Amino acid sequence: MKLSWKQGLGVWAATTSCLLLAVWLRYYLADNGFIKEPNQTYDYIVVGAGTSGCVLAAKLAASNSKVLVIEAGGEPPWYSWIPIVAPILQGSEQYDWRFRTVPQKFAAGALHGNQAFWPQGKMVGGSGQMNFLIHATGSPSDYDSWKVPGWDSHTMKKALDRLTCWTKSIVKPLVARPSFLLDGESEMCSAPVLAEIENSTSCSENAQHIQCPSAAVKVQRVNATETPLLKAFLDAGRACGHSVSEMDRWSDTGSFMASHNTIDGKAGQRWSTYHSHLMPAMKRYSNLHVLTKSSVTKLVWRRNKVIGIQYLDADGRIKHVKAGKEILLSAGTIKTTQILQQSGIGPPHVLEPLDIPMKADLPVGENLQDHLQVPLFVELNASVSLNIVKMLHPRQFWNYMVHGKGALATSGIEGIATLTKKREDGKPSKPYGMLILFNMGSINADVYTSVANIKKEAFHRWFPKSSSLSQEGFVLISICLHPRSRGHIRITSPDPMQPPEIDPAYLSNDYDVQCSIDTIKQGVELLNTDSFRELGARVHWPTFPECGSKQGIDNQRYLECLVRTAALTMYHPAGTATMGHKDDPDAVVDPELRVRGVNGLRVVDASVLPRLPSGPPNSVLVAMAERAADFIINKH
């Protein structure tokens, strides 16, 4: 296709801007804190430099312990810091483990072979370096339902409160380093603060010596006054009888909220725990070593104690490192499960056929769960959404590089709603569903189908106007928050380089289907309000042949088929090394995250979650890692 001179100039300007942006980010993120060869022994070895591993390593290094972080991937690419480009990393051979499930019996009809792709970060920063940056703390009932001593809603509220650095009329004392700063608020908290500071507005006014550390993770509020689409979403929620509140509220009641995203609002950059915790610690502590491109294959034992790790270095050579105190597995649900089973920790029916000596008979790999999303495209007549044409305008690149603002400084996630139902006694239920407003009118077929393994024909029935780069619209995502389907992860070979069998058993429990349908119905109801009518909102129902010719909200058969055909992973696998009381036969780790019956080994990542929280778990994992570090430091 021949371009006009104006189009050619635009392409040239966009390309030049990209190159300048790459140079700028490379300079800004330059860091030399990595090692080529580790020492023979450390106090602690952290396996995995993902969300939890970065927090653990930073806090342990601050306690004057010798810490090694070992990561299978390398450093993240410069463009991973740009919030909107998350999908580009997914499916990458270099930065993604590229796991996939086995064919699903009750779900994934729109996917090749009924297999879901499970993107998982293979780089420093882990999946937190390629996720969609939603900050959520869950609901009180989430933690009470775990029934794990020390992890109830009261305790978790304290842990999650410590993640937020507030500067409002009263600043309460904090006893630990805060992990989250809210965008637009003064940096005015630190540890320890010995007295409440009343009516404070800035550090310089009342406590010049107190400053939030550079290691704080920043959270950016999406501003409803700047995005008409979010305003319509919140107004529609009110019109449908829902409350509208702040994302950081602590409640079991449903609410519509402007999204809080882990983005540095000043620089417009992704803010993962690599940036917030690990990177500053690497520059500050010489006792912290980070070894990349080295894949842990199994644990090294002395009787019933884990004393080290075996790994393959960047050249494929087998090597060993010892830990004087503990090994901490933070490799993510899939890799942590695989390492445990390869090391002889797991159920006999998995290990015995592979002739792997049993070290601990524990249900590692069971209780696998994941959030499923059902995305629906909503077409708009008004010019209020993001699309490819708007994003590639040279002004967007300039605005991003100079001011850290604009489309490139967003994740596209603008609105969140947690949903409840009225029970027979008239009181609301606990949160059961979630709606996410993803502001993007033009959905790229090549990116979307390759990342999610979607059949091209199914995609075009799903998003029929995807070829228009200037299309106005958004994706309304419906999620069942507490699925009851349970699957497993199991190694199938003694070769640690072979991927494990992943079977989430999606939608094997009928509750998950109806929960998804109820959530979809609540979402579509919003589009009939005045706020969305004024934007010309019209939902597009996918015309999947297997779902019949009558589409729409009133056809239960169609809706069930839609869920079983179109539901996709939300990238939240969890539960395969679940924590519980020390005598709980279903628990793999105890309340202090120590592997039962094994000395010198803990697990600190999403695999220990007994049940998924009401929303993306990334921030919950930060709080969990902070607590785990305290357990470890207090013990040693």
PDB file of N, CA, C and O in Angstrom, residues 127-178:
ATOM      1  N   SER A 127       6.668 -12.292  36.067  1.00  0.00           N
ATOM      2  CA  SER A 127       5.398 -11.938  35.426  1.00  0.00           C
ATOM      3  C   SER A 127       4.992 -10.511  35.764  1.00  0.00           C
ATOM      4  O   SER A 127       4.209  -9.895  35.032  1.00  0.00           O
ATOM      5  N   GLY A 128       5.515  -9.967  36.868  1.00  0.00           N
ATOM      6  CA  GLY A 128       5.254  -8.571  37.199  1.00  0.00           C
ATOM      7  C   GLY A 128       5.853  -7.602  36.206  1.00  0.00           C
ATOM      8  O   GLY A 128       5.536  -6.409  36.220  1.00  0.00           O
ATOM      9  N   GLN A 129       6.720  -8.101  35.325  1.00  0.00           N
ATOM     10  CA  GLN A 129       7.340  -7.265  34.302  1.00  0.00           C
ATOM     11  C   GLN A 129       6.551  -7.295  33.001  1.00  0.00           C
ATOM     12  O   GLN A 129       6.883  -6.590  32.051  1.00  0.00           O
ATOM     13  N   MET A 130       5.474  -8.105  32.959  1.00  0.00           N
ATOM     14  CA  MET A 130       4.700  -8.206  31.722  1.00  0.00           C
ATOM     15  C   MET A 130       3.202  -8.319  31.991  1.00  0.00           C
ATOM     16  O   MET A 130       2.439  -8.659  31.096  1.00  0.00           O
ATOM     17  N   ASN A 131       2.765  -8.022  33.224  1.00  0.00           N
ATOM     18  CA  ASN A 131       1.339  -8.115  33.517  1.00  0.00           C
ATOM     19  C   ASN A 131       0.648  -6.790  33.199  1.00  0.00           C
ATOM     20  O   ASN A 131       1.257  -5.874  32.657  1.00  0.00           O
ATOM     21  N   PHE A 132      -0.632  -6.691  33.572  1.00  0.00           N
ATOM     22  CA  PHE A 132      -1.396  -5.495  33.226  1.00  0.00           C
ATOM     23  C   PHE A 132      -1.528  -4.527  34.399  1.00  0.00           C
ATOM     24  O   PHE A 132      -2.384  -3.657  34.396  1.00  0.00           O
ATOM     25  N   LEU A 133      -0.706  -4.709  35.435  1.00  0.00           N
ATOM     26  CA  LEU A 133      -0.408  -3.668  36.413  1.00  0.00           C
ATOM     27  C   LEU A 133      -1.566  -3.283  37.332  1.00  0.00           C
ATOM     28  O   LEU A 133      -1.556  -2.196  37.918  1.00  0.00           O
ATOM     29  N   ILE A 134      -2.549  -4.146  37.526  1.00  0.00           N
ATOM     30  CA  ILE A 134      -3.675  -3.801  38.395  1.00  0.00           C
ATOM     31  C   ILE A 134      -3.287  -4.000  39.854  1.00  0.00           C
ATOM     32  O   ILE A 134      -2.826  -5.072  40.245  1.00  0.00           O
ATOM     33  N   HIS A 135      -3.471  -2.963  40.644  1.00  0.00           N
ATOM     34  CA  HIS A 135      -3.240  -3.049  42.094  1.00  0.00           C
ATOM     35  C   HIS A 135      -4.567  -3.374  42.778  1.00  0.00           C
ATOM     36  O   HIS A 135      -5.530  -2.614  42.683  1.00  0.00           O
ATOM     37  N   ALA A 136      -4.634  -4.522  43.450  1.00  0.00           N
ATOM     38  CA  ALA A 136      -5.843  -4.920  44.173  1.00  0.00           C
ATOM     39  C   ALA A 136      -5.427  -5.603  45.468  1.00  0.00           C
ATOM     40  O   ALA A 136      -4.404  -6.287  45.523  1.00  0.00           O
ATOM     41  N   THR A 137      -6.230  -5.403  46.510  1.00  0.00           N
ATOM     42  CA  THR A 137      -5.903  -5.980  47.811  1.00  0.00           C
ATOM     43  C   THR A 137      -6.846  -7.101  48.218  1.00  0.00           C
ATOM     44  O   THR A 137      -6.672  -7.693  49.277  1.00  0.00           O
ATOM     45  N   GLY A 138      -7.848  -7.413  47.382  1.00  0.00           N
ATOM     46  CA  GLY A 138      -8.788  -8.459  47.751  1.00  0.00           C
ATOM     47  C   GLY A 138      -9.794  -7.956  48.774  1.00  0.00           C
ATOM     48  O   GLY A 138      -9.871  -6.767  49.080  1.00  0.00           O
ATOM     49  N   SER A 139     -10.579  -8.878  49.326  1.00  0.00           N
ATOM     50  CA  SER A 139     -11.624  -8.558  50.287  1.00  0.00           C
ATOM     51  C   SER A 139     -11.367  -9.305  51.586  1.00  0.00           C
ATOM     52  O   SER A 139     -10.718 -10.359  51.587  1.00  0.00           O
ATOM     53  N   PRO A 140     -11.889  -8.807  52.707  1.00  0.00           N
ATOM     54  CA  PRO A 140     -11.656  -9.482  53.993  1.00  0.00           C
ATOM     55  C   PRO A 140     -12.049 -10.954  53.989  1.00  0.00           C
ATOM     56  O   PRO A 140     -11.340 -11.792  54.552  1.00  0.00           O
ATOM     57  N   SER A 141     -13.162 -11.272  53.340  1.00  0.00           N
ATOM     58  CA  SER A 141     -13.626 -12.669  53.340  1.00  0.00           C
ATOM     59  C   SER A 141     -12.660 -13.598  52.619  1.00  0.00           C
ATOM     60  O   SER A 141     -12.638 -14.808  52.879  1.00  0.00           O
ATOM     61  N   ASP A 142     -11.848 -13.049  51.703  1.00  0.00           N
ATOM     62  CA  ASP A 142     -10.867 -13.886  50.993  1.00  0.00           C
ATOM     63  C   ASP A 142      -9.950 -14.581  51.989  1.00  0.00           C
ATOM     64  O   ASP A 142      -9.708 -15.788  51.914  1.00  0.00           O
ATOM     65  N   TYR A 143      -9.438 -13.806  52.934  1.00  0.00           N
ATOM     66  CA  TYR A 143      -8.424 -14.317  53.850  1.00  0.00           C
ATOM     67  C   TYR A 143      -9.044 -15.131  54.984  1.00  0.00           C
ATOM     68  O   TYR A 143      -8.456 -16.136  55.419  1.00  0.00           O
ATOM     69  N   ASP A 144     -10.237 -14.737  55.420  1.00  0.00           N
ATOM     70  CA  ASP A 144     -10.913 -15.538  56.442  1.00  0.00           C
ATOM     71  C   ASP A 144     -11.260 -16.922  55.908  1.00  0.00           C
ATOM     72  O   ASP A 144     -11.257 -17.903  56.647  1.00  0.00           O
ATOM     73  N   SER A 145     -11.529 -17.004  54.599  1.00  0.00           N
ATOM     74  CA  SER A 145     -11.877 -18.303  54.012  1.00  0.00           C
ATOM     75  C   SER A 145     -10.683 -19.245  53.952  1.00  0.00           C
ATOM     76  O   SER A 145     -10.854 -20.455  53.819  1.00  0.00           O
ATOM     77  N   TRP A 146      -9.463 -18.701  54.043  1.00  0.00           N
ATOM     78  CA  TRP A 146      -8.280 -19.565  54.022  1.00  0.00           C
ATOM     79  C   TRP A 146      -8.206 -20.459  55.260  1.00  0.00           C
ATOM     80  O   TRP A 146      -7.680 -21.562  55.190  1.00  0.00           O
ATOM     81  N   LYS A 147      -8.705 -19.907  56.396  1.00  0.00           N
ATOM     82  CA  LYS A 147      -8.671 -20.662  57.663  1.00  0.00           C
ATOM     83  C   LYS A 147      -7.237 -21.109  58.015  1.00  0.00           C
ATOM     84  O   LYS A 147      -7.001 -22.237  58.435  1.00  0.00           O
ATOM     85  N   VAL A 148      -6.294 -20.186  57.787  1.00  0.00           N
ATOM     86  CA  VAL A 148      -4.889 -20.449  58.109  1.00  0.00           C
ATOM     87  C   VAL A 148      -4.481 -19.528  59.255  1.00  0.00           C
ATOM     88  O   VAL A 148      -4.622 -18.303  59.138  1.00  0.00           O
ATOM     89  N   PRO A 149      -3.998 -20.072  60.377  1.00  0.00           N
ATOM     90  CA  PRO A 149      -3.596 -19.226  61.501  1.00  0.00           C
ATOM     91  C   PRO A 149      -2.581 -18.164  61.078  1.00  0.00           C
ATOM     92  O   PRO A 149      -1.599 -18.454  60.403  1.00  0.00           O
ATOM     93  N   GLY A 150      -2.864 -16.926  61.472  1.00  0.00           N
ATOM     94  CA  GLY A 150      -1.953 -15.838  61.147  1.00  0.00           C
ATOM     95  C   GLY A 150      -2.190 -15.199  59.801  1.00  0.00           C
ATOM     96  O   GLY A 150      -1.486 -14.243  59.442  1.00  0.00           O
ATOM     97  N   TRP A 151      -3.189 -15.677  59.046  1.00  0.00           N
ATOM     98  CA  TRP A 151      -3.456 -15.115  57.730  1.00  0.00           C
ATOM     99  C   TRP A 151      -4.927 -14.721  57.586  1.00  0.00           C
ATOM    100  O   TRP A 151      -5.480 -14.739  56.485  1.00  0.00           O
ATOM    101  N   ASP A 152      -5.564 -14.332  58.683  1.00  0.00           N
ATOM    102  CA  ASP A 152      -6.957 -13.903  58.654  1.00  0.00           C
ATOM    103  C   ASP A 152      -7.045 -12.472  58.135  1.00  0.00           C
ATOM    104  O   ASP A 152      -6.027 -11.821  57.882  1.00  0.00           O
ATOM    105  N   SER A 153      -8.270 -11.965  58.001  1.00  0.00           N
ATOM    106  CA  SER A 153      -8.468 -10.640  57.408  1.00  0.00           C
ATOM    107  C   SER A 153      -7.849  -9.534  58.261  1.00  0.00           C
ATOM    108  O   SER A 153      -7.331  -8.545  57.725  1.00  0.00           O
ATOM    109  N   HIS A 154      -7.882  -9.683  59.583  1.00  0.00           N
ATOM    110  CA  HIS A 154      -7.300  -8.655  60.456  1.00  0.00           C
ATOM    111  C   HIS A 154      -5.790  -8.549  60.228  1.00  0.00           C
ATOM    112  O   HIS A 154      -5.240  -7.449  60.086  1.00  0.00           O
ATOM    113  N   THR A 155      -5.128  -9.696  60.171  1.00  0.00           N
ATOM    114  CA  THR A 155      -3.676  -9.697  59.967  1.00  0.00           C
ATOM    115  C   THR A 155      -3.319  -9.208  58.575  1.00  0.00           C
ATOM    116  O   THR A 155      -2.371  -8.424  58.397  1.00  0.00           O
ATOM    117  N   MET A 156      -4.077  -9.636  57.575  1.00  0.00           N
ATOM    118  CA  MET A 156      -3.765  -9.227  56.209  1.00  0.00           C
ATOM    119  C   MET A 156      -4.045  -7.748  55.983  1.00  0.00           C
ATOM    120  O   MET A 156      -3.376  -7.103  55.179  1.00  0.00           O
ATOM    121  N   LYS A 157      -5.049  -7.204  56.695  1.00  0.00           N
ATOM    122  CA  LYS A 157      -5.290  -5.767  56.565  1.00  0.00           C
ATOM    123  C   LYS A 157      -4.064  -4.985  57.023  1.00  0.00           C
ATOM    124  O   LYS A 157      -3.649  -4.008  56.382  1.00  0.00           O
ATOM    125  N   LYS A 158      -3.467  -5.416  58.130  1.00  0.00           N
ATOM    126  CA  LYS A 158      -2.248  -4.754  58.603  1.00  0.00           C
ATOM    127  C   LYS A 158      -1.132  -4.868  57.570  1.00  0.00           C
ATOM    128  O   LYS A 158      -0.420  -3.902  57.281  1.00  0.00           O
ATOM    129  N   ALA A 159      -0.981  -6.080  57.014  1.00  0.00           N
ATOM    130  CA  ALA A 159       0.089  -6.291  56.036  1.00  0.00           C
ATOM    131  C   ALA A 159      -0.133  -5.457  54.783  1.00  0.00           C
ATOM    132  O   ALA A 159       0.810  -4.864  54.234  1.00  0.00           O
ATOM    133  N   LEU A 160      -1.385  -5.394  54.329  1.00  0.00           N
ATOM    134  CA  LEU A 160      -1.679  -4.649  53.109  1.00  0.00           C
ATOM    135  C   LEU A 160      -1.637  -3.151  53.350  1.00  0.00           C
ATOM    136  O   LEU A 160      -1.268  -2.382  52.461  1.00  0.00           O
ATOM    137  N   ASP A 161      -2.021  -2.710  54.558  1.00  0.00           N
ATOM    138  CA  ASP A 161      -1.920  -1.281  54.877  1.00  0.00           C
ATOM    139  C   ASP A 161      -0.474  -0.812  54.816  1.00  0.00           C
ATOM    140  O   ASP A 161      -0.189   0.341  54.478  1.00  0.00           O
ATOM    141  N   ARG A 162       0.442  -1.694  55.178  1.00  0.00           N
ATOM    142  CA  ARG A 162       1.862  -1.335  55.160  1.00  0.00           C
ATOM    143  C   ARG A 162       2.388  -1.125  53.745  1.00  0.00           C
ATOM    144  O   ARG A 162       3.476  -0.581  53.549  1.00  0.00           O
ATOM    145  N   LEU A 163       1.614  -1.542  52.768  1.00  0.00           N
ATOM    146  CA  LEU A 163       2.052  -1.352  51.388  1.00  0.00           C
ATOM    147  C   LEU A 163       1.773   0.051  50.882  1.00  0.00           C
ATOM    148  O   LEU A 163       2.217   0.415  49.813  1.00  0.00           O
ATOM    149  N   THR A 164       0.995   0.830  51.644  1.00  0.00           N
ATOM    150  CA  THR A 164       0.554   2.116  51.138  1.00  0.00           C
ATOM    151  C   THR A 164       1.139   3.247  51.962  1.00  0.00           C
ATOM    152  O   THR A 164       1.074   3.230  53.184  1.00  0.00           O
ATOM    153  N   CYS A 165       1.697   4.203  51.295  1.00  0.00           N
ATOM    154  CA  CYS A 165       2.262   5.376  51.955  1.00  0.00           C
ATOM    155  C   CYS A 165       1.294   6.533  51.738  1.00  0.00           C
ATOM    156  O   CYS A 165       1.124   7.021  50.622  1.00  0.00           O
ATOM    157  N   TRP A 166       0.623   6.950  52.797  1.00  0.00           N
ATOM    158  CA  TRP A 166      -0.426   7.972  52.689  1.00  0.00           C
ATOM    159  C   TRP A 166       0.079   9.319  53.176  1.00  0.00           C
ATOM    160  O   TRP A 166       0.850   9.410  54.113  1.00  0.00           O
ATOM    161  N   THR A 167      -0.425  10.368  52.595  1.00  0.00           N
ATOM    162  CA  THR A 167      -0.205  11.711  53.141  1.00  0.00           C
ATOM    163  C   THR A 167      -1.533  12.444  53.073  1.00  0.00           C
ATOM    164  O   THR A 167      -1.793  13.197  52.153  1.00  0.00           O
ATOM    165  N   LYS A 168      -2.354  12.167  54.031  1.00  0.00           N
ATOM    166  CA  LYS A 168      -3.628  12.869  54.122  1.00  0.00           C
ATOM    167  C   LYS A 168      -3.628  13.680  55.411  1.00  0.00           C
ATOM    168  O   LYS A 168      -2.576  14.051  55.924  1.00  0.00           O
ATOM    169  N   SER A 169      -4.785  13.964  55.987  1.00  0.00           N
ATOM    170  CA  SER A 169      -4.825  14.839  57.148  1.00  0.00           C
ATOM    171  C   SER A 169      -4.066  14.258  58.330  1.00  0.00           C
ATOM    172  O   SER A 169      -3.518  14.972  59.135  1.00  0.00           O
ATOM    173  N   ILE A 170      -4.035  12.935  58.462  1.00  0.00           N
ATOM    174  CA  ILE A 170      -3.276  12.304  59.532  1.00  0.00           C
ATOM    175  C   ILE A 170      -2.422  11.207  58.935  1.00  0.00           C
ATOM    176  O   ILE A 170      -2.908  10.379  58.176  1.00  0.00           O
ATOM    177  N   VAL A 171      -1.152  11.200  59.274  1.00  0.00           N
ATOM    178  CA  VAL A 171      -0.269  10.136  58.842  1.00  0.00           C
ATOM    179  C   VAL A 171       0.011   9.248  60.037  1.00  0.00           C
ATOM    180  O   VAL A 171       0.581   9.694  61.027  1.00  0.00           O
ATOM    181  N   LYS A 172      -0.398   8.001  59.968  1.00  0.00           N
ATOM    182  CA  LYS A 172      -0.216   7.093  61.091  1.00  0.00           C
ATOM    183  C   LYS A 172       1.191   6.509  61.068  1.00  0.00           C
ATOM    184  O   LYS A 172       1.815   6.408  60.027  1.00  0.00           O
ATOM    185  N   PRO A 173       1.683   6.108  62.243  1.00  0.00           N
ATOM    186  CA  PRO A 173       3.043   5.554  62.282  1.00  0.00           C
ATOM    187  C   PRO A 173       3.143   4.244  61.551  1.00  0.00           C
ATOM    188  O   PRO A 173       2.230   3.429  61.597  1.00  0.00           O
ATOM    189  N   LEU A 174       4.228   4.071  60.856  1.00  0.00           N
ATOM    190  CA  LEU A 174       4.496   2.825  60.157  1.00  0.00           C
ATOM    191  C   LEU A 174       5.701   2.166  60.800  1.00  0.00           C
ATOM    192  O   LEU A 174       6.644   2.845  61.193  1.00  0.00           O
ATOM    193  N   VAL A 175       5.666   0.874  60.910  1.00  0.00           N
ATOM    194  CA  VAL A 175       6.770   0.174  61.559  1.00  0.00           C
ATOM    195  C   VAL A 175       7.663  -0.525  60.553  1.00  0.00           C
ATOM    196  O   VAL A 175       8.613  -1.180  60.914  1.00  0.00           O
ATOM    197  N   ALA A 176       7.333  -0.409  59.303  1.00  0.00           N
ATOM    198  CA  ALA A 176       8.167  -1.039  58.284  1.00  0.00           C
ATOM    199  C   ALA A 176       8.172  -0.165  57.053  1.00  0.00           C
ATOM    200  O   ALA A 176       7.318   0.689  56.871  1.00  0.00           O
ATOM    201  N   ARG A 177       9.126  -0.402  56.199  1.00  0.00           N
ATOM    202  CA  ARG A 177       9.228   0.369  54.980  1.00  0.00           C
ATOM    203  C   ARG A 177       7.976   0.229  54.139  1.00  0.00           C
ATOM    204  O   ARG A 177       7.528  -0.874  53.858  1.00  0.00           O
ATOM    205  N   PRO A 178       7.340   1.326  53.718  1.00  0.00           N
ATOM    206  CA  PRO A 178       6.165   1.204  52.873  1.00  0.00           C
ATOM    207  C   PRO A 178       6.553   0.716  51.491  1.00  0.00           C
ATOM    208  O   PRO A 178       7.648   0.983  51.022  1.00  0.00           O
TER     209      PRO A 178
END
